[in-house]
Short mmCIF file of C-alpha atoms in Angstrom, two decimals:
data_model
loop_
_atom_site.label_atom_id
_atom_site.label_comp_id
_atom_site.label_asym_id
_atom_site.label_seq_id
_atom_site.Cartn_x
_atom_site.Cartn_y
_atom_site.Cartn_z
CA MET D 281 -16.45 -53.45 -36.41
CA PRO D 282 -15.87 -51.75 -33.03
CA PRO D 283 -12.20 -50.80 -32.35
CA ARG D 284 -10.22 -53.40 -30.48
CA ASP D 285 -8.37 -52.76 -27.23
CA ALA D 286 -5.04 -53.04 -29.04
CA ASP D 287 -6.05 -50.14 -31.32
CA ARG D 288 -7.20 -47.97 -28.40
CA LYS D 289 -3.94 -48.26 -26.41
CA PRO D 290 -1.63 -46.35 -28.84
CA GLU D 291 -4.20 -43.55 -29.19
CA THR D 292 -4.63 -43.32 -25.42
CA GLY D 293 -0.86 -43.20 -24.97
CA ARG D 294 -0.49 -40.40 -27.48
CA ARG D 295 -3.19 -38.38 -25.72
CA ALA D 296 -1.55 -38.93 -22.36
CA GLY D 297 1.83 -37.87 -23.78
CA ASN D 298 0.36 -34.74 -25.31
CA ALA D 299 -1.36 -33.88 -22.03
CA ARG D 300 1.90 -34.31 -20.10
CA ARG D 301 3.79 -32.12 -22.56
CA LEU D 302 1.08 -29.44 -22.40
CA GLY D 303 1.11 -29.58 -18.61
CA GLY D 304 4.90 -29.20 -18.58
CA ARG D 305 4.75 -26.19 -20.86
CA LEU D 306 2.04 -24.54 -18.74
CA ALA D 307 4.05 -25.20 -15.58
CA ALA D 308 7.19 -23.68 -17.14
CA LEU D 309 5.18 -20.66 -18.30
CA ALA D 310 3.73 -20.23 -14.81
CA ARG D 311 7.22 -20.37 -13.28
CA ARG D 312 8.47 -17.69 -15.66
CA ALA D 313 5.41 -15.42 -15.52
CA GLY D 314 4.56 -15.95 -11.85
CA PRO D 315 7.04 -13.55 -10.19
CA PRO D 316 6.47 -10.66 -12.65
CA ALA D 317 2.69 -11.04 -12.35
CA ALA D 318 3.00 -11.07 -8.56
CA LEU D 319 5.02 -7.83 -8.63
CA VAL D 320 2.47 -6.11 -10.87
CA LEU D 321 -0.40 -7.31 -8.68
CA ALA D 322 1.40 -6.20 -5.50
CA GLY D 323 2.04 -2.76 -7.00
CA GLY D 324 -1.59 -2.31 -7.97
CA LEU D 325 -2.81 -3.45 -4.55
CA GLY D 326 -0.32 -1.13 -2.85
CA GLY D 327 -1.60 1.84 -4.85
CA LEU D 328 -5.18 0.85 -4.04
CA GLY D 329 -4.40 0.56 -0.33
CA TYR D 330 -2.71 3.97 -0.31
CA ALA D 331 -5.71 5.60 -2.02
CA VAL D 332 -8.22 3.92 0.30
CA PHE D 333 -6.51 4.34 3.68
CA THR D 334 -4.78 7.73 3.27
CA PRO D 335 -6.81 10.53 4.92
CA SER D 336 -8.54 12.85 2.47
CA THR D 337 -7.16 16.34 1.83
CA TYR D 338 -9.30 19.23 0.57
CA THR D 339 -7.99 22.25 -1.34
CA ALA D 340 -9.63 25.67 -1.71
CA THR D 341 -8.32 28.56 -3.80
CA SER D 342 -8.56 32.36 -3.59
CA PHE D 343 -6.96 35.04 -5.79
CA VAL D 344 -5.59 38.53 -5.20
CA MET D 345 -3.99 40.98 -7.61
CA VAL D 346 -1.32 43.61 -7.08
CA VAL D 347 -2.14 46.97 -8.70
CA ASP D 348 0.50 49.61 -9.40
CA GLU D 349 -1.31 52.92 -9.04
CA ARG D 350 1.63 54.97 -10.29
CA GLU D 351 1.99 53.09 -13.60
CA GLY D 352 -1.71 52.56 -14.08
CA GLY D 353 -2.26 48.90 -13.27
CA ALA D 354 -0.27 45.79 -14.11
CA GLY D 355 3.18 47.17 -14.82
CA PRO D 356 6.56 45.54 -14.14
CA ALA D 357 6.58 46.90 -10.59
CA ALA D 358 3.24 45.23 -9.87
CA VAL D 359 4.54 41.89 -11.15
CA SER D 360 7.65 42.17 -8.98
CA PHE D 361 5.64 43.05 -5.88
CA ALA D 362 3.22 40.18 -6.59
CA GLN D 363 6.10 37.71 -6.50
CA ALA D 364 7.38 39.25 -3.27
CA PHE D 365 3.94 39.19 -1.64
CA GLY D 366 3.50 35.58 -2.74
CA ARG D 367 6.59 34.59 -0.77
CA LEU D 368 5.26 36.44 2.28
CA ALA D 369 1.76 34.96 2.17
CA PRO D 370 2.32 31.73 4.20
CA LEU D 371 4.37 33.43 6.95
CA PRO D 372 2.76 33.70 10.39
CA GLU D 373 3.90 37.34 10.58
CA THR D 374 1.89 38.17 7.45
CA LEU D 375 -1.16 36.14 8.51
CA GLN D 376 -1.42 38.26 11.66
CA TYR D 377 -2.87 41.02 9.47
CA SER D 378 -5.91 38.87 8.58
CA SER D 379 -9.32 39.53 10.09
CA ILE D 380 -10.40 35.98 9.14
CA PRO D 381 -9.43 33.54 11.91
CA LEU D 382 -7.25 30.58 11.06
CA PRO D 383 -8.35 27.07 12.03
CA LYS D 384 -7.45 25.98 15.54
CA GLY D 385 -3.96 24.60 15.98
CA ALA D 386 -2.60 26.34 12.87
CA ALA D 387 0.09 28.37 14.63
CA GLY D 388 3.53 27.48 13.33
CA ALA D 389 2.18 25.09 10.68
CA THR D 390 0.81 27.53 8.14
CA ARG D 391 3.43 26.69 5.52
CA GLU D 392 1.96 23.18 5.37
CA HIS D 393 -1.55 24.48 4.72
CA ILE D 394 -1.03 27.58 2.55
CA GLN D 395 0.73 27.59 -0.83
CA ALA D 396 1.08 30.76 -2.91
CA SER D 397 1.90 30.71 -6.61
CA THR D 398 2.60 33.65 -8.91
CA SER D 399 3.10 34.29 -12.61
CA PRO D 400 6.15 35.95 -14.21
CA ASP D 401 3.83 37.85 -16.56
CA THR D 402 0.85 38.99 -14.48
CA PRO D 403 0.58 40.43 -10.94
CA LEU D 404 -1.90 37.70 -9.91
CA ILE D 405 -1.35 35.64 -6.75
CA LYS D 406 -3.05 32.28 -6.31
CA LEU D 407 -3.52 31.22 -2.68
CA ALA D 408 -4.34 27.56 -2.08
CA GLY D 409 -5.41 26.34 1.34
CA SER D 410 -5.29 22.62 2.13
CA ALA D 411 -6.73 20.81 5.15
CA ARG D 412 -8.57 17.69 6.25
CA THR D 413 -11.96 19.38 6.01
CA PRO D 414 -13.49 21.67 3.36
CA ARG D 415 -14.19 24.33 5.98
CA ASP D 416 -10.57 24.54 7.15
CA ALA D 417 -9.25 24.53 3.57
CA ALA D 418 -11.38 27.56 2.67
CA ALA D 419 -10.41 29.27 5.94
CA TYR D 420 -6.69 28.97 5.18
CA ALA D 421 -7.06 30.34 1.65
CA ASN D 422 -9.29 33.23 2.67
CA ALA D 423 -7.17 34.16 5.68
CA ALA D 424 -4.10 34.38 3.44
CA ALA D 425 -5.96 36.52 0.88
CA ASP D 426 -7.33 38.89 3.51
CA ALA D 427 -3.91 39.14 5.16
CA LEU D 428 -2.25 40.17 1.88
CA VAL D 429 -4.91 42.81 1.18
CA ARG D 430 -4.44 44.35 4.63
CA TYR D 431 -0.66 44.00 4.50
CA GLY D 432 -0.56 45.80 1.16
CA ARG D 433 -2.79 48.54 2.50
CA THR D 434 -0.55 49.03 5.53
CA HIS D 435 2.59 49.35 3.38
CA HIS D 436 0.99 51.28 0.52
CA SER D 437 2.96 54.45 1.21
CA GLU D 438 6.23 52.52 1.01
CA THR D 439 5.50 50.31 -1.99
CA GLY D 440 3.19 52.48 -4.11
CA VAL D 441 1.05 49.42 -4.91
CA ARG D 442 -2.10 47.99 -3.43
CA VAL D 443 -3.42 44.43 -3.19
CA ALA D 444 -6.94 43.91 -4.50
CA LEU D 445 -9.08 40.90 -3.67
CA MET D 446 -10.22 39.04 -6.79
CA ASN D 447 -12.33 36.32 -5.16
CA LEU D 448 -12.62 34.41 -1.91
CA ALA D 449 -12.38 30.63 -1.77
CA THR D 450 -15.46 28.45 -1.43
CA ARG D 451 -15.60 25.15 0.41
CA PRO D 452 -14.58 22.35 -1.97
CA ALA D 453 -17.16 19.64 -2.59
CA GLU D 454 -14.64 16.83 -3.18
CA PRO D 455 -11.19 16.02 -1.82
CA SER D 456 -8.17 16.86 -3.95
CA SER D 457 -6.27 13.78 -2.74
CA PRO D 458 -5.87 10.89 -2.65
CA ASN D 459 -6.90 10.06 -6.22
CA LEU D 460 -8.02 6.43 -6.47
CA PRO D 461 -7.42 5.84 -10.23
CA LEU D 462 -4.10 7.67 -10.08
CA GLY D 463 -2.96 5.73 -7.02
CA VAL D 464 -3.76 2.36 -8.63
CA ALA D 465 -2.12 3.43 -11.91
CA VAL D 466 1.08 4.56 -10.16
CA GLY D 467 1.24 1.39 -8.08
CA THR D 468 0.71 -0.85 -11.11
CA ALA D 469 3.32 1.06 -13.11
CA SER D 470 5.80 0.59 -10.26
CA GLY D 471 5.10 -3.14 -10.27
CA VAL D 472 5.62 -3.32 -14.03
CA LEU D 473 8.91 -1.45 -13.67
CA LEU D 474 10.14 -3.82 -10.95
CA ALA D 475 9.06 -6.83 -13.00
CA GLY D 476 10.97 -5.50 -16.03
CA LEU D 477 14.10 -4.89 -13.95
CA GLY D 478 13.86 -8.38 -12.46
CA ALA D 479 13.48 -9.94 -15.91
CA ALA D 480 16.48 -7.97 -17.21
CA LEU D 481 18.66 -9.03 -14.28
CA GLY D 482 17.59 -12.66 -14.64
CA SER D 483 18.35 -12.63 -18.36
CA GLY D 484 21.79 -11.15 -17.67
CA ARG D 485 22.58 -13.84 -15.10
CA ARG D 486 21.49 -16.60 -17.46
CA GLY D 487 23.63 -15.14 -20.24
CA ARG D 488 26.70 -14.96 -17.99
CA GLY D 489 26.11 -18.52 -16.82
CA ARG D 490 25.94 -19.74 -20.43
CA VAL D 491 29.21 -17.98 -21.27
CA ARG D 492 30.93 -19.53 -18.23
CA ALA D 493 29.66 -22.99 -19.17
CA GLU D 494 30.96 -22.63 -22.71
CA ALA D 495 34.31 -21.41 -21.42
CA ARG D 496 34.63 -24.41 -19.06
CA GLY D 497 33.73 -26.75 -21.90
CA ALA D 498 36.41 -25.21 -24.12
CA GLU D 499 39.05 -25.58 -21.39
CA ALA D 500 38.14 -29.16 -20.46
CA PRO D 501 40.93 -31.80 -20.88
CA GLY D 502 40.71 -33.83 -24.05
CA ALA D 503 38.72 -31.24 -25.92
CA ALA D 504 39.27 -31.52 -29.63
CA VAL D 505 41.29 -28.76 -31.27
CA PRO D 506 40.35 -28.48 -34.95
CA GLY D 507 43.85 -27.46 -36.11
CA HIS D 508 45.65 -30.36 -34.43
CA ALA D 509 43.10 -32.88 -35.60
CA ALA D 510 43.57 -31.74 -39.16
CA GLU D 511 47.37 -32.10 -38.87
CA ARG D 512 47.07 -35.67 -37.50
CA ALA D 513 44.75 -36.59 -40.36
CA GLU D 514 47.25 -35.35 -42.94
CA VAL D 515 50.16 -37.27 -41.35
CA GLY D 516 48.16 -40.48 -41.29
CA SER D 517 47.24 -40.15 -44.93
#
């Protein structure tokens, strides 16, 4: 026999009730997960926007070495002079010794485009030039290297060391920054951190609110006190 309408109604009601409960749970989950997900998404999009819209920067590298002729090469004096020459490399006064012209408009801003790094163990100086174009990046690095070689030659009688060119910089094929995967990763990680902090603060506020509610309930008039109730029960008996 086909099912009667009276049999279908309870089943339809149960399905409708289950659907409402499921919808309520999904809505509650969306309310809880919505703000953290929005923060993570905003962080990732922010990192993507930074990587896409920030102008590209190119970096080229050259190397020079300080040689101590009195001690036969890379002695302690050569290492000390290498560190001193590394600090002098980005200065406009030192770059005046270079025969390689700097890019136009570089006067007074060479510290932003030339970075020198040295080692505490070897008399090697790394000269990194950074600019908006590969050509200018290589020009900064090579001008700094040539300037140090000529500066060392000019002061050879005073220092007893000379600066030898190891290699000149070539024009980089790809920009060194911005880095698209790194930018997105950093932005997303920032969003996750903010979402975690927001969840921790929200949990703390809910915990404090629960404690206050329990305290108000304990102080409410007419609240039962277990000790007094037990005494009244014994007297009545």
